[in-house]
Structures are given as C-alpha cells and as structure tokens.
Amino acid sequence: MNKTDVMNKADVMKKADVMKKAIYPILVGLLVVAAPFLMDAFRLNLLAKYLCFAIVALGIGLAWGQGGMLTLGQGVFFGLGGYSMAMYLKLQEGGLPDFMVWSGVEKLPALWTPFANPVFALATAILGPMLLATLLGLLVFRQRVRGAYFAILTQALAAALVILLVGQQGLTGGTNGMTNFYDLFAWDLAEDSTQRGLYFVVAVVLALLYLGARQLVRSRYGRLLVAVRDGEDRVRFLGYDPATVKTVTFAISAGMAGLAGALFVPVVGIISPALLGVVPSLELVVAVAVGGRYALAGAVLGAVVMGYAKTAFSEQFADGWLYLQGALFILVMTLAPKGIMGVIKRARTA
C-alpha cells in the first residue's frame, strides 16, 4: 500500500468517524423538533421543565465534572433567577401581588419597583447569581477551600436562602412562594400555543449554552480548568491562579442556573422555597452523576432521565417512588460509575 492509499484510507476513516459522531446530535435535534407533535400539552410542559433542569445540570457538569467543584447549592442561583422572573410576572397583573394583599402589605416595596422592567428582571436573573458566585468564589477559593468543605458551604447557603425566603412572607410569598402567573409579554400562559413556544425557547437556550460550554471546555481555558481539577497545586506552581479559574467557572454555572430559573417560572407557573433548597440541589447533582459528570452531554441527559423517572415512578408507585428513584441511582452508579455516557462511550468503541 503506497502513501496515497494510506492517506485516502485515513480520510475515509476520519469522515466516517465524523458522521458517526454527528448521528447523535441529529437524532436529538429531530426528537426535540418532533416532540410537540408527538406529545400532548401536559407531557410537553413536563419535557420543558426537564430541559430547564438540564440547563442547571449543564452548569453543574461544567463546575463539578470539568472543574472538580462539587456544588450542592445550585438551587440558590436557580431560585434567584426564578424569583426575579416571578416578580416581573406578578407586576404585570397591575396593583399589589395577591400574596401581599393577603399578608396585609399596603404599598409595593421599593425592592420590587425595578422588576416591572423585563430587561432589568432578566438581567438580574442572570447577573445576580453570577455576582453572588463571583463574590463567594473570591472569598472561598483564595482561602483554598475545596472538596467536601466547599460542598458543605454551598449546601449551607441553600439552606440559609430557604430560611430567608420563608421568613419574608410579605415580600416573597413565604412558604407558598409565588404562583398564578397569567401573561408573559402579552401572551396568555394558559394557552397551549404559548407553552409550545416556551418549550422551543427553552430547547434553543439549552442548545446554545451546551455548544458554548463545549467550546469552552475544548479551549485552552478548558484544558486549564481540567488541570486545576486534577492537580490544583501543580497548576499554581506553574504560575496560574487556580482561584481565578475556578471563580470564573463557578460564576458561569451560576448564571446558567439563574437563567434556568427564569425560564422555569413561566413554564411551570410557580416558584417556591421548596424548589430551591438542599434536597432539589442534591437531586440535580445526583442527576449529573447518573448521566456522567465528565461529559457535558451526560449532565443534560441525566437531568432529563431523572426528571422523567421521577414523574413516571410517582405516577405508577405513589407510595414508594422515592425508593425506586434511589434504586435507579444505585444501579447506575454500581454498574456504570461514569454514568450513562460512560456506557454509551463503551458501546461506541466496542
């Protein structure tokens, strides 16, 4: 075999490999587009909800899987985004929000006034979590807090936020949170067409964030992030500042969670402390582990799979669905420590 034949064979194999890798994104894209035609309005709304959680999971995969930061408090950033959007939606009704009337509040609090502007509300939903994550990262990572200590700190932050929200009944709705949203930019949220449009918005946002995160991971910064995960002290000796690298990634993951919260509110129609405490944050981390934390696609897949499993188990086994969900996690982690994506990768190379 001469040199030309070898080069041609290599080109053919390369093209075949590219085509093989392109099959999965194409199939996913077709399923996303076909979903509104294959599902009723209720199931499509559930899928949109899972995709919102997938955005949060993508951020966790970036921070934990690529950066080694086990964050157990993403519910904090999700909640900040969700409450920002909820405040805007409530102000579209005119007058005082219903829960303030029930709580005896007679005048709209000054904190609420700027949220009548949708640009301000959306910017706060994204930039607010990023700012909080940046401040926390600069304080924590420069003190070289990492591992279990960092995880416990983020978990405590989630618990503290829940206590704060519950205690401010007249400002946040307390335990019940906020619900009864009717309009979004003059679109009736009760209409199936509006929910279908929101589903596509969530799907497009998730796709764009995934492509951006993948590009980030493949960049020089992404390689540096993985190096920090695998050997933080060695990276520091090479002249880089691991605290800055981790803070930037942590802030990006927080911004993703905030945006997911802002999308979640019009899709599901509620935001409450129960959706952003310690338990929901842990469930998202479990979902990322099930999907495969070292692959961004695994984080997204895990969130959708666990969301679907939670719904299916609760519908079929109302008394014991939590045990089945736990059994699913144990089964995947026992048979596939690298998650579902690890199984898929092994199948590709087999």
mmCIF file of C-alpha atoms in Angstrom:
data_model
loop_
_atom_site.group_PDB
_atom_site.id
_atom_site.type_symbol
_atom_site.label_atom_id
_atom_site.label_comp_id
_atom_site.label_asym_id
_atom_site.label_seq_id
_atom_site.Cartn_x
_atom_site.Cartn_y
_atom_site.Cartn_z
ATOM 1 C CA MET A 1 0.000 0.000 0.000
ATOM 2 C CA ASN A 2 1.526 3.295 -1.104
ATOM 3 C CA LYS A 3 1.426 6.627 0.688
ATOM 4 C CA THR A 4 -1.566 7.903 -1.312
ATOM 5 C CA ASP A 5 -3.670 4.863 -0.413
ATOM 6 C CA VAL A 6 -2.812 5.295 3.263
ATOM 7 C CA MET A 7 -3.851 8.955 3.181
ATOM 8 C CA ASN A 8 -7.101 8.153 1.377
ATOM 9 C CA LYS A 9 -7.912 5.432 3.867
ATOM 10 C CA ALA A 10 -7.220 7.826 6.737
ATOM 11 C CA ASP A 11 -9.519 10.452 5.180
ATOM 12 C CA VAL A 12 -12.301 7.892 4.765
ATOM 13 C CA MET A 13 -11.962 6.754 8.381
ATOM 14 C CA LYS A 14 -11.955 10.351 9.588
ATOM 15 C CA LYS A 15 -15.111 11.173 7.633
ATOM 16 C CA ALA A 16 -16.790 8.023 8.918
ATOM 17 C CA ASP A 17 -15.897 8.977 12.472
ATOM 18 C CA VAL A 18 -17.303 12.485 11.976
ATOM 19 C CA MET A 19 -20.523 11.043 10.532
ATOM 20 C CA LYS A 20 -20.800 8.606 13.426
ATOM 21 C CA LYS A 21 -20.443 11.431 15.954
ATOM 22 C CA ALA A 22 -22.974 13.578 14.072
ATOM 23 C CA ILE A 23 -25.686 10.908 14.236
ATOM 24 C CA TYR A 24 -26.469 11.508 17.912
ATOM 25 C CA PRO A 25 -26.878 15.332 17.711
ATOM 26 C CA ILE A 26 -29.042 14.914 14.624
ATOM 27 C CA LEU A 27 -31.276 12.366 16.351
ATOM 28 C CA VAL A 28 -31.587 14.571 19.427
ATOM 29 C CA GLY A 29 -32.453 17.563 17.254
ATOM 30 C CA LEU A 30 -35.127 15.599 15.412
ATOM 31 C CA LEU A 31 -36.648 14.405 18.686
ATOM 32 C CA VAL A 32 -36.717 17.948 20.069
ATOM 33 C CA VAL A 33 -38.459 19.269 16.957
ATOM 34 C CA ALA A 34 -40.885 16.342 16.792
ATOM 35 C CA ALA A 35 -41.823 16.403 20.494
ATOM 36 C CA PRO A 36 -44.668 18.984 20.159
ATOM 37 C CA PHE A 37 -46.276 16.773 17.518
ATOM 38 C CA LEU A 38 -45.845 13.546 19.489
ATOM 39 C CA MET A 39 -46.840 14.722 22.970
ATOM 40 C CA ASP A 40 -49.930 16.307 24.433
ATOM 41 C CA ALA A 41 -49.699 19.737 26.082
ATOM 42 C CA PHE A 42 -49.209 18.299 29.584
ATOM 43 C CA ARG A 43 -46.321 15.998 28.625
ATOM 44 C CA LEU A 44 -44.683 18.704 26.525
ATOM 45 C CA ASN A 45 -44.803 21.032 29.508
ATOM 46 C CA LEU A 46 -43.103 18.356 31.612
ATOM 47 C CA LEU A 47 -40.372 17.984 28.992
ATOM 48 C CA ALA A 48 -39.815 21.758 29.021
ATOM 49 C CA LYS A 49 -39.490 21.508 32.805
ATOM 50 C CA TYR A 50 -36.873 18.758 32.463
ATOM 51 C CA LEU A 51 -34.943 20.882 29.974
ATOM 52 C CA CYS A 52 -34.898 23.754 32.476
ATOM 53 C CA PHE A 53 -33.316 21.403 34.997
ATOM 54 C CA ALA A 54 -30.935 20.248 32.260
ATOM 55 C CA ILE A 55 -29.615 23.819 31.970
ATOM 56 C CA VAL A 56 -28.816 23.791 35.690
ATOM 57 C CA ALA A 57 -27.244 20.340 35.313
ATOM 58 C CA LEU A 58 -25.093 21.623 32.447
ATOM 59 C CA GLY A 59 -23.667 24.259 34.774
ATOM 60 C CA ILE A 60 -23.047 21.626 37.449
ATOM 61 C CA GLY A 61 -21.305 19.431 34.877
ATOM 62 C CA LEU A 62 -19.066 22.356 33.965
ATOM 63 C CA ALA A 63 -18.230 23.224 37.576
ATOM 64 C CA TRP A 64 -18.056 19.710 39.041
ATOM 65 C CA GLY A 65 -17.217 17.439 36.141
ATOM 66 C CA GLN A 66 -14.666 19.729 34.489
ATOM 67 C CA GLY A 67 -13.556 21.881 37.427
ATOM 68 C CA GLY A 68 -13.854 19.500 40.356
ATOM 69 C CA MET A 69 -16.121 21.861 42.347
ATOM 70 C CA LEU A 70 -18.883 19.799 43.946
ATOM 71 C CA THR A 71 -21.571 22.445 44.347
ATOM 72 C CA LEU A 72 -24.564 21.367 46.415
ATOM 73 C CA GLY A 73 -26.267 24.753 46.374
ATOM 74 C CA GLN A 74 -27.203 25.456 42.761
ATOM 75 C CA GLY A 75 -30.753 25.863 43.998
ATOM 76 C CA VAL A 76 -29.653 29.257 45.342
ATOM 77 C CA PHE A 77 -28.860 30.598 41.890
ATOM 78 C CA PHE A 78 -31.861 28.841 40.353
ATOM 79 C CA GLY A 79 -34.061 30.495 42.956
ATOM 80 C CA LEU A 80 -32.619 33.973 42.403
ATOM 81 C CA GLY A 81 -33.383 33.680 38.702
ATOM 82 C CA GLY A 82 -36.821 32.242 39.331
ATOM 83 C CA TYR A 83 -37.869 34.887 41.844
ATOM 84 C CA SER A 84 -36.598 37.681 39.579
ATOM 85 C CA MET A 85 -38.830 36.478 36.737
ATOM 86 C CA ALA A 86 -41.740 35.816 39.120
ATOM 87 C CA MET A 87 -41.580 39.381 40.404
ATOM 88 C CA TYR A 88 -41.797 40.699 36.851
ATOM 89 C CA LEU A 89 -44.756 38.450 36.010
ATOM 90 C CA LYS A 90 -46.581 39.433 39.179
ATOM 91 C CA LEU A 91 -46.201 43.128 38.425
ATOM 92 C CA GLN A 92 -47.817 42.636 35.005
ATOM 93 C CA GLU A 93 -51.139 41.984 36.725
ATOM 94 C CA GLY A 94 -51.384 45.568 37.988
ATOM 95 C CA GLY A 95 -51.762 46.571 41.615
ATOM 96 C CA LEU A 96 -50.294 44.682 44.527
ATOM 97 C CA PRO A 97 -49.483 40.986 44.071
ATOM 98 C CA ASP A 98 -52.128 38.751 45.609
ATOM 99 C CA PHE A 99 -49.915 37.328 48.362
ATOM 100 C CA MET A 100 -49.027 40.851 49.544
ATOM 101 C CA VAL A 101 -52.732 41.673 49.887
ATOM 102 C CA TRP A 102 -53.235 38.523 51.956
ATOM 103 C CA SER A 103 -50.204 39.433 54.094
ATOM 104 C CA GLY A 104 -51.513 42.912 54.837
ATOM 105 C CA VAL A 105 -48.945 44.829 52.759
ATOM 106 C CA GLU A 106 -50.459 48.149 51.651
ATOM 107 C CA LYS A 107 -47.721 49.554 49.413
ATOM 108 C CA LEU A 108 -45.451 47.939 46.860
ATOM 109 C CA PRO A 109 -41.973 47.535 48.422
ATOM 110 C CA ALA A 110 -39.244 49.635 46.804
ATOM 111 C CA LEU A 111 -37.269 46.450 46.089
ATOM 112 C CA TRP A 112 -39.999 45.328 43.686
ATOM 113 C CA THR A 113 -40.273 48.514 41.619
ATOM 114 C CA PRO A 114 -37.360 47.920 39.158
ATOM 115 C CA PHE A 115 -38.663 44.446 38.331
ATOM 116 C CA ALA A 116 -41.526 45.949 36.344
ATOM 117 C CA ASN A 117 -38.934 46.276 33.568
ATOM 118 C CA PRO A 118 -38.424 42.917 31.798
ATOM 119 C CA VAL A 119 -34.834 43.773 30.814
ATOM 120 C CA PHE A 120 -33.945 44.501 34.434
ATOM 121 C CA ALA A 121 -35.683 41.329 35.631
ATOM 122 C CA LEU A 122 -33.901 39.097 33.116
ATOM 123 C CA ALA A 123 -30.540 40.778 33.699
ATOM 124 C CA THR A 124 -30.951 40.322 37.445
ATOM 125 C CA ALA A 125 -31.904 36.672 36.934
ATOM 126 C CA ILE A 126 -28.579 36.029 35.187
ATOM 127 C CA LEU A 127 -26.143 38.619 36.542
ATOM 128 C CA GLY A 128 -27.371 38.419 40.142
ATOM 129 C CA PRO A 129 -26.361 34.755 40.564
ATOM 130 C CA MET A 130 -23.110 35.382 38.697
ATOM 131 C CA LEU A 131 -22.225 38.275 41.003
ATOM 132 C CA LEU A 132 -23.037 36.248 44.117
ATOM 133 C CA ALA A 133 -20.998 33.290 42.822
ATOM 134 C CA THR A 134 -18.072 35.582 41.995
ATOM 135 C CA LEU A 135 -18.036 37.108 45.479
ATOM 136 C CA LEU A 136 -18.340 33.686 47.093
ATOM 137 C CA GLY A 137 -15.636 32.251 44.845
ATOM 138 C CA LEU A 138 -13.182 35.050 45.533
ATOM 139 C CA LEU A 139 -13.707 34.647 49.270
ATOM 140 C CA VAL A 140 -13.587 30.851 49.334
ATOM 141 C CA PHE A 141 -11.164 29.776 46.617
ATOM 142 C CA ARG A 142 -8.464 32.250 47.644
ATOM 143 C CA GLN A 143 -8.553 30.598 51.056
ATOM 144 C CA ARG A 144 -8.025 27.280 49.248
ATOM 145 C CA VAL A 145 -11.314 25.859 50.476
ATOM 146 C CA ARG A 146 -12.205 22.896 48.295
ATOM 147 C CA GLY A 147 -13.591 19.380 48.286
ATOM 148 C CA ALA A 148 -16.129 18.472 50.937
ATOM 149 C CA TYR A 149 -15.695 21.808 52.712
ATOM 150 C CA PHE A 150 -16.766 23.735 49.619
ATOM 151 C CA ALA A 151 -19.696 21.363 49.086
ATOM 152 C CA ILE A 152 -20.923 21.844 52.658
ATOM 153 C CA LEU A 153 -20.573 25.614 52.338
ATOM 154 C CA THR A 154 -22.753 25.761 49.221
ATOM 155 C CA GLN A 155 -25.275 23.444 50.866
ATOM 156 C CA ALA A 156 -25.457 25.740 53.888
ATOM 157 C CA LEU A 157 -26.022 28.700 51.558
ATOM 158 C CA ALA A 158 -29.041 26.927 50.037
ATOM 159 C CA ALA A 159 -30.488 26.227 53.482
ATOM 160 C CA ALA A 160 -29.946 29.849 54.542
ATOM 161 C CA LEU A 161 -31.728 31.179 51.443
ATOM 162 C CA VAL A 162 -34.761 28.983 52.120
ATOM 163 C CA ILE A 163 -34.975 30.279 55.694
ATOM 164 C CA LEU A 164 -34.731 33.867 54.430
ATOM 165 C CA LEU A 165 -37.461 33.407 51.802
ATOM 166 C CA VAL A 166 -39.827 31.650 54.192
ATOM 167 C CA GLY A 167 -39.391 34.395 56.782
ATOM 168 C CA GLN A 168 -40.297 37.221 54.369
ATOM 169 C CA GLN A 169 -43.971 36.410 53.828
ATOM 170 C CA GLY A 170 -44.982 39.870 52.621
ATOM 171 C CA LEU A 171 -42.007 40.218 50.283
ATOM 172 C CA THR A 172 -41.556 36.756 48.781
ATOM 173 C CA GLY A 173 -44.777 34.862 49.479
ATOM 174 C CA GLY A 174 -43.169 32.852 52.274
ATOM 175 C CA THR A 175 -43.571 29.087 52.192
ATOM 176 C CA ASN A 176 -46.084 29.197 49.349
ATOM 177 C CA GLY A 177 -43.838 31.253 47.098
ATOM 178 C CA MET A 178 -45.386 32.889 44.033
ATOM 179 C CA THR A 179 -47.846 31.450 41.551
ATOM 180 C CA ASN A 180 -50.888 32.390 39.463
ATOM 181 C CA PHE A 181 -49.000 33.961 36.570
ATOM 182 C CA TYR A 182 -51.181 34.892 33.625
ATOM 183 C CA ASP A 183 -49.291 36.839 30.948
ATOM 184 C CA LEU A 184 -45.790 36.920 29.511
ATOM 185 C CA PHE A 185 -45.196 39.784 27.082
ATOM 186 C CA ALA A 186 -48.964 39.866 26.387
ATOM 187 C CA TRP A 187 -49.065 36.106 25.707
ATOM 188 C CA ASP A 188 -51.531 34.065 27.705
ATOM 189 C CA LEU A 189 -49.534 31.480 29.666
ATOM 190 C CA ALA A 190 -52.573 29.216 29.829
ATOM 191 C CA GLU A 191 -52.662 28.779 26.057
ATOM 192 C CA ASP A 192 -51.116 25.625 24.588
ATOM 193 C CA SER A 193 -49.506 27.688 21.819
ATOM 194 C CA THR A 194 -47.690 29.819 24.398
ATOM 195 C CA GLN A 195 -46.417 26.757 26.238
ATOM 196 C CA ARG A 196 -45.301 25.253 22.931
ATOM 197 C CA GLY A 197 -43.375 28.429 22.180
ATOM 198 C CA LEU A 198 -41.789 28.376 25.646
ATOM 199 C CA TYR A 199 -40.717 24.781 25.060
ATOM 200 C CA PHE A 200 -38.847 25.783 21.907
ATOM 201 C CA VAL A 201 -37.288 28.774 23.687
ATOM 202 C CA VAL A 202 -36.006 26.524 26.478
ATOM 203 C CA ALA A 203 -34.715 23.953 23.968
ATOM 204 C CA VAL A 204 -32.876 26.594 21.915
ATOM 205 C CA VAL A 205 -31.364 28.191 25.027
ATOM 206 C CA LEU A 206 -30.178 24.790 26.239
ATOM 207 C CA ALA A 207 -28.650 24.001 22.829
ATOM 208 C CA LEU A 208 -26.809 27.342 22.669
ATOM 209 C CA LEU A 209 -25.500 27.010 26.215
ATOM 210 C CA TYR A 210 -24.368 23.452 25.527
ATOM 211 C CA LEU A 211 -22.474 24.497 22.404
ATOM 212 C CA GLY A 212 -20.906 27.390 24.279
ATOM 213 C CA ALA A 213 -19.902 25.181 27.214
ATOM 214 C CA ARG A 214 -18.450 22.551 24.874
ATOM 215 C CA GLN A 215 -16.408 25.204 23.086
ATOM 216 C CA LEU A 216 -15.205 26.490 26.442
ATOM 217 C CA VAL A 217 -14.136 23.005 27.541
ATOM 218 C CA ARG A 218 -12.236 22.445 24.297
ATOM 219 C CA SER A 219 -10.426 25.770 24.566
ATOM 220 C CA ARG A 220 -7.143 26.474 26.311
ATOM 221 C CA TYR A 221 -9.102 27.683 29.318
ATOM 222 C CA GLY A 222 -10.983 24.371 29.407
ATOM 223 C CA ARG A 223 -7.742 22.414 29.496
ATOM 224 C CA LEU A 224 -6.522 24.671 32.295
ATOM 225 C CA LEU A 225 -9.780 24.044 34.186
ATOM 226 C CA VAL A 226 -9.313 20.269 33.950
ATOM 227 C CA ALA A 227 -5.705 20.704 35.077
ATOM 228 C CA VAL A 228 -6.925 22.581 38.153
ATOM 229 C CA ARG A 229 -9.350 19.748 38.844
ATOM 230 C CA ASP A 230 -6.670 17.085 38.592
ATOM 231 C CA GLY A 231 -3.766 18.927 40.210
ATOM 232 C CA GLU A 232 -4.534 22.362 41.635
ATOM 233 C CA ASP A 233 -1.188 22.725 43.419
ATOM 234 C CA ARG A 234 0.760 21.853 40.265
ATOM 235 C CA VAL A 235 -1.156 24.491 38.302
ATOM 236 C CA ARG A 236 -0.336 27.046 40.974
ATOM 237 C CA PHE A 237 3.362 26.169 40.772
ATOM 238 C CA LEU A 238 3.218 26.753 37.005
ATOM 239 C CA GLY A 239 2.246 30.366 37.615
ATOM 240 C CA TYR A 240 -1.529 30.240 37.154
ATOM 241 C CA ASP A 241 -4.090 31.317 39.726
ATOM 242 C CA PRO A 242 -6.482 28.402 40.340
ATOM 243 C CA ALA A 243 -8.790 30.640 42.391
ATOM 244 C CA THR A 244 -9.489 32.855 39.385
ATOM 245 C CA VAL A 245 -10.033 29.886 37.071
ATOM 246 C CA LYS A 246 -12.486 28.254 39.464
ATOM 247 C CA THR A 247 -14.294 31.505 40.239
ATOM 248 C CA VAL A 248 -14.951 32.194 36.554
ATOM 249 C CA THR A 249 -16.362 28.696 36.026
ATOM 250 C CA PHE A 250 -18.431 28.858 39.191
ATOM 251 C CA ALA A 251 -19.895 32.200 38.060
ATOM 252 C CA ILE A 252 -20.763 30.787 34.620
ATOM 253 C CA SER A 253 -22.534 27.801 36.178
ATOM 254 C CA ALA A 254 -24.436 30.166 38.486
ATOM 255 C CA GLY A 255 -25.540 32.289 35.527
ATOM 256 C CA MET A 256 -26.840 29.145 33.791
ATOM 257 C CA ALA A 257 -28.818 28.198 36.896
ATOM 258 C CA GLY A 258 -30.273 31.709 37.156
ATOM 259 C CA LEU A 259 -31.371 31.673 33.516
ATOM 260 C CA ALA A 260 -32.899 28.227 34.030
ATOM 261 C CA GLY A 261 -34.880 29.575 36.976
ATOM 262 C CA ALA A 262 -36.147 32.494 34.895
ATOM 263 C CA LEU A 263 -37.347 30.075 32.194
ATOM 264 C CA PHE A 264 -38.788 27.631 34.721
ATOM 265 C CA VAL A 265 -41.281 30.101 36.191
ATOM 266 C CA PRO A 266 -43.408 30.770 33.070
ATOM 267 C CA VAL A 267 -43.129 27.108 32.049
ATOM 268 C CA VAL A 268 -44.257 25.571 35.348
ATOM 269 C CA GLY A 269 -46.144 28.517 36.808
ATOM 270 C CA ILE A 270 -44.695 28.549 40.317
ATOM 271 C CA ILE A 271 -41.562 29.295 42.296
ATOM 272 C CA SER A 272 -41.260 28.492 45.991
ATOM 273 C CA PRO A 273 -38.580 27.726 48.589
ATOM 274 C CA ALA A 274 -39.340 24.014 48.198
ATOM 275 C CA LEU A 275 -37.900 24.133 44.658
ATOM 276 C CA LEU A 276 -34.523 25.592 45.573
ATOM 277 C CA GLY A 277 -33.486 24.149 48.906
ATOM 278 C CA VAL A 278 -30.947 21.487 49.825
ATOM 279 C CA VAL A 279 -32.924 18.499 48.530
ATOM 280 C CA PRO A 280 -33.562 19.865 44.995
ATOM 281 C CA SER A 281 -29.900 20.871 44.761
ATOM 282 C CA LEU A 282 -28.825 17.362 45.740
ATOM 283 C CA GLU A 283 -31.221 15.828 43.218
ATOM 284 C CA LEU A 284 -29.582 17.824 40.430
ATOM 285 C CA VAL A 285 -26.122 16.634 41.476
ATOM 286 C CA VAL A 286 -27.419 13.045 41.511
ATOM 287 C CA ALA A 287 -28.841 13.564 38.015
ATOM 288 C CA VAL A 288 -25.452 14.763 36.759
ATOM 289 C CA ALA A 289 -23.777 11.733 38.337
ATOM 290 C CA VAL A 290 -26.283 9.382 36.708
ATOM 291 C CA GLY A 291 -25.764 10.940 33.291
ATOM 292 C CA GLY A 292 -21.993 11.124 33.631
ATOM 293 C CA ARG A 293 -20.359 14.153 35.180
ATOM 294 C CA TYR A 294 -17.258 14.113 32.972
ATOM 295 C CA ALA A 295 -19.311 14.720 29.819
ATOM 296 C CA LEU A 296 -21.463 17.802 29.337
ATOM 297 C CA ALA A 297 -23.938 15.750 27.320
ATOM 298 C CA GLY A 298 -24.117 13.342 30.263
ATOM 299 C CA ALA A 299 -25.205 16.136 32.601
ATOM 300 C CA VAL A 300 -28.022 17.118 30.242
ATOM 301 C CA LEU A 301 -29.061 13.509 29.670
ATOM 302 C CA GLY A 302 -29.014 12.729 33.376
ATOM 303 C CA ALA A 303 -31.307 15.648 34.202
ATOM 304 C CA VAL A 304 -33.860 14.558 31.590
ATOM 305 C CA VAL A 305 -33.682 10.875 32.572
ATOM 306 C CA MET A 306 -34.021 11.542 36.293
ATOM 307 C CA GLY A 307 -36.823 14.036 35.704
ATOM 308 C CA TYR A 308 -38.715 11.533 33.600
ATOM 309 C CA ALA A 309 -38.037 8.730 36.104
ATOM 310 C CA LYS A 310 -39.302 10.875 38.974
ATOM 311 C CA THR A 311 -42.544 11.592 37.106
ATOM 312 C CA ALA A 312 -43.050 8.009 35.922
ATOM 313 C CA PHE A 313 -42.317 6.439 39.313
ATOM 314 C CA SER A 314 -44.531 8.907 41.197
ATOM 315 C CA GLU A 315 -47.414 8.262 38.803
ATOM 316 C CA GLN A 316 -47.184 4.482 38.977
ATOM 317 C CA PHE A 317 -45.981 3.981 42.549
ATOM 318 C CA ALA A 318 -47.258 6.856 44.659
ATOM 319 C CA ASP A 319 -46.152 5.282 47.953
ATOM 320 C CA GLY A 320 -42.693 4.098 47.055
ATOM 321 C CA TRP A 321 -41.399 6.105 44.107
ATOM 322 C CA LEU A 322 -38.575 7.629 46.158
ATOM 323 C CA TYR A 323 -37.194 4.146 46.806
ATOM 324 C CA LEU A 324 -37.314 3.366 43.091
ATOM 325 C CA GLN A 325 -35.561 6.618 42.260
ATOM 326 C CA GLY A 326 -32.855 5.810 44.795
ATOM 327 C CA ALA A 327 -32.558 2.291 43.411
ATOM 328 C CA LEU A 328 -32.075 3.710 39.903
ATOM 329 C CA PHE A 329 -29.224 5.888 41.157
ATOM 330 C CA ILE A 330 -27.566 2.989 42.994
ATOM 331 C CA LEU A 331 -27.962 0.702 39.990
ATOM 332 C CA VAL A 332 -26.383 3.157 37.569
ATOM 333 C CA MET A 333 -23.533 4.054 39.920
ATOM 334 C CA THR A 334 -22.811 0.388 40.641
ATOM 335 C CA LEU A 335 -22.850 -0.864 37.071
ATOM 336 C CA ALA A 336 -21.643 2.329 35.395
ATOM 337 C CA PRO A 337 -19.542 4.564 37.680
ATOM 338 C CA LYS A 338 -19.085 7.054 34.829
ATOM 339 C CA GLY A 339 -22.815 7.267 34.268
ATOM 340 C CA ILE A 340 -24.929 6.656 31.215
ATOM 341 C CA MET A 341 -22.449 8.446 28.956
ATOM 342 C CA GLY A 342 -19.755 6.044 30.095
ATOM 343 C CA VAL A 343 -21.914 3.140 28.899
ATOM 344 C CA ILE A 344 -22.541 4.872 25.569
ATOM 345 C CA LYS A 345 -18.833 5.516 25.030
ATOM 346 C CA ARG A 346 -18.004 1.883 25.750
ATOM 347 C CA ALA A 347 -20.654 0.814 23.258
ATOM 348 C CA ARG A 348 -19.134 3.100 20.607
ATOM 349 C CA THR A 349 -15.681 1.597 20.979
ATOM 350 C CA ALA A 350 -16.931 -1.990 21.201
#
